[in-house]
PDB file of C-alpha atoms and ligand atoms in Angstrom:
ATOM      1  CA  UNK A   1      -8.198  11.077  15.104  1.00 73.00           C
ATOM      2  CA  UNK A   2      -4.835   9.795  15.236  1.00 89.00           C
ATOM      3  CA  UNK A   3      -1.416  10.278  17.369  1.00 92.00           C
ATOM      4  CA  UNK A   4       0.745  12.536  15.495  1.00 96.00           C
ATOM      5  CA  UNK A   5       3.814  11.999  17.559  1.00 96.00           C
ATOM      6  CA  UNK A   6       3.144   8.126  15.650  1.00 97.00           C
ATOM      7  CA  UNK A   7       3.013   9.717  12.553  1.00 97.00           C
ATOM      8  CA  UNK A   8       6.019  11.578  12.559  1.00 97.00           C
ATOM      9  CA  UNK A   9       8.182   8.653  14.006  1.00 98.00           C
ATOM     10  CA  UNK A  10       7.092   6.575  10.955  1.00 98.00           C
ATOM     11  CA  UNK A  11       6.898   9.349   8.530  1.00 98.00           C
ATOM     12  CA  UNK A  12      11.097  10.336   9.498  1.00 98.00           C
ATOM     13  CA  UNK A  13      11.787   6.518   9.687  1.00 98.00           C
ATOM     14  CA  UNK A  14      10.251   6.181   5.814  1.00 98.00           C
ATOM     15  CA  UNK A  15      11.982   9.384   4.803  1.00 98.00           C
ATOM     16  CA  UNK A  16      15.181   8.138   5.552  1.00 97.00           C
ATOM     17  CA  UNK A  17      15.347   4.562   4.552  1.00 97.00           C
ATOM     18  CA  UNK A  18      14.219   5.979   1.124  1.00 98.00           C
ATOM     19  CA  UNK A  19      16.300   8.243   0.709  1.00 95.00           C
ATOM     20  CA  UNK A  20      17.208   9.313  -2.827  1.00 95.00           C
ATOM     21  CA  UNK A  21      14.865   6.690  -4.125  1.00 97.00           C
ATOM     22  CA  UNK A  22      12.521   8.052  -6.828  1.00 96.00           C
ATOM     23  CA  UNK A  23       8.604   6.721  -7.874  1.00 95.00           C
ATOM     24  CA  UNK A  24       7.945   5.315 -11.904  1.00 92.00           C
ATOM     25  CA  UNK A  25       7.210   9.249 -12.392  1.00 91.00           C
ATOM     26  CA  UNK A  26      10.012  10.604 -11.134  1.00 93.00           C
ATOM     27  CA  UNK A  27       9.384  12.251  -7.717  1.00 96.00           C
ATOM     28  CA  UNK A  28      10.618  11.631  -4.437  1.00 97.00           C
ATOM     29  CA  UNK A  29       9.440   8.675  -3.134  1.00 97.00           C
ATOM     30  CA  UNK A  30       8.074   9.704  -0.198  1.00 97.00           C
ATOM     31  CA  UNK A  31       5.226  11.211  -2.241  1.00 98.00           C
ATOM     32  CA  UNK A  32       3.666   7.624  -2.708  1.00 98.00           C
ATOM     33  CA  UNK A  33       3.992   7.022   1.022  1.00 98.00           C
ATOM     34  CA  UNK A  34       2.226  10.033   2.014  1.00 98.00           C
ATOM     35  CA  UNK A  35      -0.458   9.268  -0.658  1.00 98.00           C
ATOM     36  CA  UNK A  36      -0.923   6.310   0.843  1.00 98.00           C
ATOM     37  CA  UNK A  37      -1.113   7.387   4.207  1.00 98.00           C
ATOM     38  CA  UNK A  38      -3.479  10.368   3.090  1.00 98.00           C
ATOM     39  CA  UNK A  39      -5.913   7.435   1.555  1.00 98.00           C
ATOM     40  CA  UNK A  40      -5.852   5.645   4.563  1.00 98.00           C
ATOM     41  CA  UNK A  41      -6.673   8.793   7.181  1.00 97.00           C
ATOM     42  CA  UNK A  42      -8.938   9.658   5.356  1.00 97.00           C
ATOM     43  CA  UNK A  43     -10.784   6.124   5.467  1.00 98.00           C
ATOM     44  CA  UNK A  44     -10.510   5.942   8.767  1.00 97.00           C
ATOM     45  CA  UNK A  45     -11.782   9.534   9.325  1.00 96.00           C
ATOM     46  CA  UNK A  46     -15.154   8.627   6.739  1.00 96.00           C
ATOM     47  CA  UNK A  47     -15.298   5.015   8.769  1.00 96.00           C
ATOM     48  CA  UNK A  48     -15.001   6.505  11.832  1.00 96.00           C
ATOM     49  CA  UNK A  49     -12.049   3.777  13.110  1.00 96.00           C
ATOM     50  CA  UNK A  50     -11.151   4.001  16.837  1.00 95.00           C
ATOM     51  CA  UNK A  51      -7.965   5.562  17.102  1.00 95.00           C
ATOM     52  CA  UNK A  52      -5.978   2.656  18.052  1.00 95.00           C
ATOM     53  CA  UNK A  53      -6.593   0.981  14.885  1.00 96.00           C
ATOM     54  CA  UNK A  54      -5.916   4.017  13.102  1.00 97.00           C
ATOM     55  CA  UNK A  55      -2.798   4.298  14.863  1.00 97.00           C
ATOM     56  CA  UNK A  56      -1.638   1.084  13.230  1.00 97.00           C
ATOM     57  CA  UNK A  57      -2.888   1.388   9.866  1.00 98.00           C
ATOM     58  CA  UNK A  58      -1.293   4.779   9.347  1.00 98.00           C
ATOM     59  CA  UNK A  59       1.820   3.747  10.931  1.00 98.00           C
ATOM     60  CA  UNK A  60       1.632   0.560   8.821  1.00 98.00           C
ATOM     61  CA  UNK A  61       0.904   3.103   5.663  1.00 98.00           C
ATOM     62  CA  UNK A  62       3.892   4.676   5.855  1.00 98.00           C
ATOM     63  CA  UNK A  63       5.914   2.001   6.342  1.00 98.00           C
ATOM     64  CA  UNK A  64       4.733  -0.248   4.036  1.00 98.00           C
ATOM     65  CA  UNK A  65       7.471  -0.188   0.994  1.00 98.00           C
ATOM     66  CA  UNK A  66      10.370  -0.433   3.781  1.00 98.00           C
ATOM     67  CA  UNK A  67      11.543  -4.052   3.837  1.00 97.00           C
ATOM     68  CA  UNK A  68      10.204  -4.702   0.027  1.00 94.00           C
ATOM     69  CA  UNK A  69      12.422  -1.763  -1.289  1.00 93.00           C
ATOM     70  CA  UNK A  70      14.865  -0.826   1.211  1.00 96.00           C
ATOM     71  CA  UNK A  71      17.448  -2.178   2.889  1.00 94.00           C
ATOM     72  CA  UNK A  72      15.541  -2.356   6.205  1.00 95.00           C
ATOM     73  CA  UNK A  73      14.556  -5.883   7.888  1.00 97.00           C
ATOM     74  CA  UNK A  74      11.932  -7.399   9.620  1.00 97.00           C
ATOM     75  CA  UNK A  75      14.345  -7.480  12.903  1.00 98.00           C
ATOM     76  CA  UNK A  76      15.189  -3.484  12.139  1.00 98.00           C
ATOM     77  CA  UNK A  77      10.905  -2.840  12.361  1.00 98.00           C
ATOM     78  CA  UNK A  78      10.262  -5.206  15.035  1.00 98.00           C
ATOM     79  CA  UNK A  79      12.822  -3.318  17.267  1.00 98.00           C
ATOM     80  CA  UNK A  80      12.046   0.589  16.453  1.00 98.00           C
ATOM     81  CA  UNK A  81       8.041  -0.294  16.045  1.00 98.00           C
ATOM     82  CA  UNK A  82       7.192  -3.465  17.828  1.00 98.00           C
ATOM     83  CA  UNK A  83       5.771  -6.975  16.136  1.00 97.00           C
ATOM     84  CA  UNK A  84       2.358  -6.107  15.397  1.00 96.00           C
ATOM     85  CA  UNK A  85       3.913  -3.555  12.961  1.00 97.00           C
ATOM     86  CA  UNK A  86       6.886  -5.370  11.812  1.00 98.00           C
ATOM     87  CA  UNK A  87       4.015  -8.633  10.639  1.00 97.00           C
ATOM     88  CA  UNK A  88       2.037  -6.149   9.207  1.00 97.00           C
ATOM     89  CA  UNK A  89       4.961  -4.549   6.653  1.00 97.00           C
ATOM     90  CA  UNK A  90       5.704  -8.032   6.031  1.00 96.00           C
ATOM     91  CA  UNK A  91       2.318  -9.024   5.114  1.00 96.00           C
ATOM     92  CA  UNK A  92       2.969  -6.282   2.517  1.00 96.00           C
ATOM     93  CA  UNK A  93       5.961  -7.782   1.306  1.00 96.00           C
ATOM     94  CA  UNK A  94       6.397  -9.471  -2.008  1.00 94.00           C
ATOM     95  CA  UNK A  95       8.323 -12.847  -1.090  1.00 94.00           C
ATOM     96  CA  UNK A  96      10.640 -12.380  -4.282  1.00 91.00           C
ATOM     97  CA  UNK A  97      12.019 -15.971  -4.089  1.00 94.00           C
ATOM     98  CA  UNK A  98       8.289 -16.581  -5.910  1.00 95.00           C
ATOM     99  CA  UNK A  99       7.671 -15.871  -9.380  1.00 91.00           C
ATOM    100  CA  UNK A 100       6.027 -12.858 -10.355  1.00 84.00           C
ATOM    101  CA  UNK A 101       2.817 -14.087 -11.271  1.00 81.00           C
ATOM    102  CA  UNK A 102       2.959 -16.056  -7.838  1.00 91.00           C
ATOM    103  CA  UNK A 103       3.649 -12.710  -5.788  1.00 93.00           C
ATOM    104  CA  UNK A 104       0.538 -11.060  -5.855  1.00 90.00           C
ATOM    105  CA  UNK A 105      -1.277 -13.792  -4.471  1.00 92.00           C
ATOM    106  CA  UNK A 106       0.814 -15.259  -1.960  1.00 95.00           C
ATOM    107  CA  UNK A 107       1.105 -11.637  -0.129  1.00 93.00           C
ATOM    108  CA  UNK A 108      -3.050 -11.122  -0.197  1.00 95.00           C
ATOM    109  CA  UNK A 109      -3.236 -14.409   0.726  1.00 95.00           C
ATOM    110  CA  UNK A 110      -1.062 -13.553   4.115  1.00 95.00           C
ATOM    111  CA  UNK A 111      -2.752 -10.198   4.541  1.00 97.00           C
ATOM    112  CA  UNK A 112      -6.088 -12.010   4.705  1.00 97.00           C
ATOM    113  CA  UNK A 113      -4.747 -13.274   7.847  1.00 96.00           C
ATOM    114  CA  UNK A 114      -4.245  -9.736   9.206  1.00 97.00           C
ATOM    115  CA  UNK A 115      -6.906  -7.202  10.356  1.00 97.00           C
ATOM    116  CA  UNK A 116      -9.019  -5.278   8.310  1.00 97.00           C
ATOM    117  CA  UNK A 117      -6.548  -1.983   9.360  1.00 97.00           C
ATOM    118  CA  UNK A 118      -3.491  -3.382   7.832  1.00 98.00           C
ATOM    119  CA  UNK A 119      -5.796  -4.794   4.783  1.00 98.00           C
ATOM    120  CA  UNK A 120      -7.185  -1.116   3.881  1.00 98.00           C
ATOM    121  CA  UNK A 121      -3.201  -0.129   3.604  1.00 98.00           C
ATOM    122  CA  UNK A 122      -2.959  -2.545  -0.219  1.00 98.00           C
ATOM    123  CA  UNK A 123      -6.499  -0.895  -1.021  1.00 98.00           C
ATOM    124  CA  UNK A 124      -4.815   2.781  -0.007  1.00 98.00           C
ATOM    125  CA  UNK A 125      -1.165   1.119  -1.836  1.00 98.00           C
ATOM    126  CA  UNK A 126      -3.567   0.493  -5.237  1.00 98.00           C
ATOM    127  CA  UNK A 127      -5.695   3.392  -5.281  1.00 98.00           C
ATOM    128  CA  UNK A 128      -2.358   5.615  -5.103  1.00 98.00           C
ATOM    129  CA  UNK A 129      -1.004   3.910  -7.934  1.00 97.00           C
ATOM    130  CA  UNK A 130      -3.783   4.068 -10.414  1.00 97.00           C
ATOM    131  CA  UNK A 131      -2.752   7.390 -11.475  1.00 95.00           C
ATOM    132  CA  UNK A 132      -1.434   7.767 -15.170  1.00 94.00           C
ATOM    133  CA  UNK A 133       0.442   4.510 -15.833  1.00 95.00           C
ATOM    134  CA  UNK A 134       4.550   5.397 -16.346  1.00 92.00           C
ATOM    135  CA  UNK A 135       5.708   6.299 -20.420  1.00 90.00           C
ATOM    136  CA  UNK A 136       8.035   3.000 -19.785  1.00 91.00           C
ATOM    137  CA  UNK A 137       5.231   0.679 -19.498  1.00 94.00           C
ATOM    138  CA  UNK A 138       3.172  -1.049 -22.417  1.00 95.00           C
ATOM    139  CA  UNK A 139       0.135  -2.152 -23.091  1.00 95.00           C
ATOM    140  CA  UNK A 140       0.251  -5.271 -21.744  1.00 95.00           C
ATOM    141  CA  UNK A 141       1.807  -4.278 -18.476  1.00 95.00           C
ATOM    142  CA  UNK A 142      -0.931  -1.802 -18.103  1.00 96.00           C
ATOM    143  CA  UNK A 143      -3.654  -4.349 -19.362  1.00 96.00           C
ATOM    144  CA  UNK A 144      -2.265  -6.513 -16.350  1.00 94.00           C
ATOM    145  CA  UNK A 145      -2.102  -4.010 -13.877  1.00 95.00           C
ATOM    146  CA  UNK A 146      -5.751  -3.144 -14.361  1.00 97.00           C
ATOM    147  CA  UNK A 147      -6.410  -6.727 -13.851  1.00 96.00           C
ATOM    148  CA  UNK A 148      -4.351  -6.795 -11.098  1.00 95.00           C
ATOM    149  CA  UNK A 149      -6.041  -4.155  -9.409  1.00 97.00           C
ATOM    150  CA  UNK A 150      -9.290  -5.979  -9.698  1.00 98.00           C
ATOM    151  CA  UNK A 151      -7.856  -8.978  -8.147  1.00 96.00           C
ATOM    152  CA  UNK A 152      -6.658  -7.180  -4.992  1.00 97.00           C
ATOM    153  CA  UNK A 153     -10.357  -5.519  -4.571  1.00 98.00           C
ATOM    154  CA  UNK A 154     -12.228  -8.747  -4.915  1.00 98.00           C
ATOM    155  CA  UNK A 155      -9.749  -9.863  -2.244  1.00 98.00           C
ATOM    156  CA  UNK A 156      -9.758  -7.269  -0.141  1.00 98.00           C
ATOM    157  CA  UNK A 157     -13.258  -5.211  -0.265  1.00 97.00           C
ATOM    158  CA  UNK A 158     -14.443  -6.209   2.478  1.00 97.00           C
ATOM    159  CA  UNK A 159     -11.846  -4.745   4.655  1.00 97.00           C
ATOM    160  CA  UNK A 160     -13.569  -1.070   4.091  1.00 98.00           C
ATOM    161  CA  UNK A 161     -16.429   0.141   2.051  1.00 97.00           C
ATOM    162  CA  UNK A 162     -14.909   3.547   1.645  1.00 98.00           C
ATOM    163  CA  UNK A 163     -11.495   2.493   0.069  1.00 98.00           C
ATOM    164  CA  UNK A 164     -13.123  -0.435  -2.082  1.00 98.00           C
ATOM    165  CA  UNK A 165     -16.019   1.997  -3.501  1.00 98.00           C
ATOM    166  CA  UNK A 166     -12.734   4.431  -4.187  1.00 98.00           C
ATOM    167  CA  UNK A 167     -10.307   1.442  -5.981  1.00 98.00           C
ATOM    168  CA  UNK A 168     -13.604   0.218  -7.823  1.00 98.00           C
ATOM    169  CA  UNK A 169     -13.630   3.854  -8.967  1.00 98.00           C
ATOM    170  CA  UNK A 170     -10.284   4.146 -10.076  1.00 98.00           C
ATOM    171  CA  UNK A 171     -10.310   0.895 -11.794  1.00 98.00           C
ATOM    172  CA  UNK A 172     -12.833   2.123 -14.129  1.00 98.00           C
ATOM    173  CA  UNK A 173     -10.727   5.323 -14.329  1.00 97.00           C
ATOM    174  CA  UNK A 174      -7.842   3.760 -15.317  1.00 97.00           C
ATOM    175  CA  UNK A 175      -9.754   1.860 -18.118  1.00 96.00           C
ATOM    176  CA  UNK A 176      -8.855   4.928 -20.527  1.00 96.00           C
ATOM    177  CA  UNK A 177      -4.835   4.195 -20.746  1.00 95.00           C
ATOM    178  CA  UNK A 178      -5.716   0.456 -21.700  1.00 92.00           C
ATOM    179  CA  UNK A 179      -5.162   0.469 -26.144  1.00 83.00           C
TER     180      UNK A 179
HETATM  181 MN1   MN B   1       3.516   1.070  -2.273  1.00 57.39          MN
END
């Protein structure tokens, strides 16, 4: 399984640096952590990962919005969770000096660099957020996120059979809320 004295460190770390911060839907934010780091123990559970790696990728799940939508830095993760954690959230890190459309890529393009733990986390990230698209967005930002989503699995399936077969899933789900 996995350390749960890791989990909680991360988990209290997330919960505060968040803070008041809400999701497109409204709730707390710490609901789409948690979702995320439900999808990716439960991966590692179905593909049997050692517990090391596990470890990492859960620890990396629930810190994986920090620096992109906090006020937290690199330097603040290296020193409370060490590098291999702090290059991981920053592998899942939009550069926002980059244009939108450039975003995307650039980050899977580092994360393809990274192990196949910290991949699974923008699989786990996706899957999460291919539940009913916000009332705010229109058709065309749904239309894109769907093709979006598709992008990131073609990048990224190989990094675990369980969470691609699950994103490949919801992609077809989410088909229904494009008009
Ligand atoms: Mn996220």
């Amino acid at each position: 399984m996995f350390s749960q004295e890791k989990y909680l460190k991360a988990l209290n770390f997330a919960a505060k640096v968040h803070g008041e911060q809400k999701t497109p839907h409204g709730l707390p934010y710490l609901t789409h952590i948690t979702s995320v780091a439900m999808e990716v123990i439960h991966a590692c559970e179905e593909s049997k990962i050692d517990i090391e790696k596990a470890d990492l990728a859960i620890t990396v799940a629930l810190l994986h919005d920090t620096i992109e939508d906090t006020d937290i830095t690199y330097d603040d993760i290296y020193t409370t969770f060490g590098i291999d954690i702090a290059e991981a959230v920053d592998s899942l890190t939009k550069d926002k000096t980059l244009t939108k459309k450039e975003q995307m890529a650039d980050s899977i393009n580092r994360l393809l660099t990274k192990s196949y733990e910290i991949q699974m986390v923008k699989l786990a990230d996706r899957i999460t957020n291919m539940q009913k698209p916000p009332e705010t967005w229109d058709s065309e930002k749904i239309y894109n996120y769907h093709k979006e989503a598709k992008f990131i699995l073609s990048c990224l399936k190989n990094s675990n059979a369980y969470l691609s077969e699950r994103l490949e899933n919801k992609i077809a789900e989410y088909r229904v809320n494009i008009k």
